[in-house]
């Protein structure tokens, strides 16, 4: 995360988690997750953002719901 003022790591994680799909069979949209960090006041940019090690969407699978725990999110940069 790039920020002139610094941002809370927990706020960034919460924004990313809020952008996750909430129903079975929904895809994970990479750009929705990546752009979610801008909902946090003070975030100016991000340098690297990956989902499952890449930058592609995760496909919709009828019998799958994707889960994301805060512990699975690594935030570095200008955070407090």
mmCIF file of C-alpha atoms in Angstrom:
data_model
loop_
_atom_site.group_PDB
_atom_site.id
_atom_site.type_symbol
_atom_site.label_atom_id
_atom_site.label_comp_id
_atom_site.label_asym_id
_atom_site.label_seq_id
_atom_site.Cartn_x
_atom_site.Cartn_y
_atom_site.Cartn_z
ATOM 1 C CA UNK A 1 0.000 0.000 0.000
ATOM 2 C CA UNK A 2 1.225 3.470 -0.821
ATOM 3 C CA UNK A 3 -0.023 6.291 1.382
ATOM 4 C CA UNK A 4 1.291 9.728 2.250
ATOM 5 C CA UNK A 5 -0.468 9.660 5.607
ATOM 6 C CA UNK A 6 -0.318 5.962 6.501
ATOM 7 C CA UNK A 7 -3.336 3.700 6.824
ATOM 8 C CA UNK A 8 -4.529 0.977 9.142
ATOM 9 C CA UNK A 9 -3.605 -2.525 8.005
ATOM 10 C CA UNK A 10 -6.858 -3.790 9.550
ATOM 11 C CA UNK A 11 -8.882 -1.272 7.503
ATOM 12 C CA UNK A 12 -7.206 -2.424 4.293
ATOM 13 C CA UNK A 13 -7.868 -6.076 5.124
ATOM 14 C CA UNK A 14 -11.510 -5.323 5.960
ATOM 15 C CA UNK A 15 -12.004 -3.521 2.635
ATOM 16 C CA UNK A 16 -10.612 -6.477 0.697
ATOM 17 C CA UNK A 17 -12.753 -8.945 2.642
ATOM 18 C CA UNK A 18 -15.859 -6.825 2.005
ATOM 19 C CA UNK A 19 -15.229 -7.091 -1.749
ATOM 20 C CA UNK A 20 -15.304 -10.892 -1.677
ATOM 21 C CA UNK A 21 -18.336 -12.682 -3.106
ATOM 22 C CA UNK A 22 -20.807 -13.905 -0.515
ATOM 23 C CA UNK A 23 -22.730 -16.632 -2.328
ATOM 24 C CA UNK A 24 -22.006 -20.077 -3.670
ATOM 25 C CA UNK A 25 -21.151 -20.083 -7.357
ATOM 26 C CA UNK A 26 -19.913 -16.469 -7.587
ATOM 27 C CA UNK A 27 -16.533 -15.703 -9.146
ATOM 28 C CA UNK A 28 -13.814 -13.705 -7.407
ATOM 29 C CA UNK A 29 -13.223 -10.641 -9.572
ATOM 30 C CA UNK A 30 -9.585 -9.575 -9.352
ATOM 31 C CA UNK A 31 -10.210 -5.909 -10.183
ATOM 32 C CA UNK A 32 -12.992 -5.666 -7.582
ATOM 33 C CA UNK A 33 -10.611 -6.865 -4.884
ATOM 34 C CA UNK A 34 -7.685 -4.757 -6.069
ATOM 35 C CA UNK A 35 -9.731 -1.574 -6.271
ATOM 36 C CA UNK A 36 -11.337 -2.166 -2.866
ATOM 37 C CA UNK A 37 -8.272 -0.775 -1.106
ATOM 38 C CA UNK A 38 -9.156 2.684 -2.409
ATOM 39 C CA UNK A 39 -12.208 2.676 -0.128
ATOM 40 C CA UNK A 40 -9.752 3.135 2.755
ATOM 41 C CA UNK A 41 -9.072 6.797 3.467
ATOM 42 C CA UNK A 42 -5.421 7.600 2.840
ATOM 43 C CA UNK A 43 -4.654 4.844 0.324
ATOM 44 C CA UNK A 44 -2.999 6.483 -2.665
ATOM 45 C CA UNK A 45 -1.974 3.386 -4.648
ATOM 46 C CA UNK A 46 -0.903 -0.219 -4.414
ATOM 47 C CA UNK A 47 2.322 -1.633 -5.796
ATOM 48 C CA UNK A 48 1.545 -5.336 -6.090
ATOM 49 C CA UNK A 49 -1.755 -7.140 -5.674
ATOM 50 C CA UNK A 50 -2.244 -10.848 -6.303
ATOM 51 C CA UNK A 51 -4.994 -13.390 -5.767
ATOM 52 C CA UNK A 52 -3.810 -16.976 -5.434
ATOM 53 C CA UNK A 53 -0.412 -15.763 -6.700
ATOM 54 C CA UNK A 54 -1.781 -14.200 -9.890
ATOM 55 C CA UNK A 55 -3.838 -11.409 -11.344
ATOM 56 C CA UNK A 56 -6.693 -13.398 -12.871
ATOM 57 C CA UNK A 57 -10.282 -13.795 -11.712
ATOM 58 C CA UNK A 58 -11.195 -17.024 -9.935
ATOM 59 C CA UNK A 59 -13.966 -18.734 -11.893
ATOM 60 C CA UNK A 60 -17.541 -19.234 -10.790
ATOM 61 C CA UNK A 61 -18.039 -22.842 -9.754
ATOM 62 C CA UNK A 62 -21.583 -23.859 -8.909
ATOM 63 C CA UNK A 63 -20.643 -25.801 -5.781
ATOM 64 C CA UNK A 64 -17.928 -23.446 -4.461
ATOM 65 C CA UNK A 65 -17.865 -20.418 -2.217
ATOM 66 C CA UNK A 66 -14.525 -18.684 -1.911
ATOM 67 C CA UNK A 67 -13.461 -17.764 1.630
ATOM 68 C CA UNK A 68 -10.840 -15.228 2.644
ATOM 69 C CA UNK A 69 -9.585 -14.826 6.199
ATOM 70 C CA UNK A 70 -7.822 -11.648 7.336
ATOM 71 C CA UNK A 71 -4.834 -13.826 8.228
ATOM 72 C CA UNK A 72 -4.498 -14.779 4.560
ATOM 73 C CA UNK A 73 -4.046 -11.128 3.521
ATOM 74 C CA UNK A 74 -0.581 -9.599 3.629
ATOM 75 C CA UNK A 75 -0.426 -5.810 3.640
ATOM 76 C CA UNK A 76 2.906 -4.030 3.409
ATOM 77 C CA UNK A 77 3.950 -0.474 2.787
ATOM 78 C CA UNK A 78 2.709 2.683 4.494
ATOM 79 C CA UNK A 79 0.509 1.067 7.138
ATOM 80 C CA UNK A 80 0.219 1.646 10.853
#
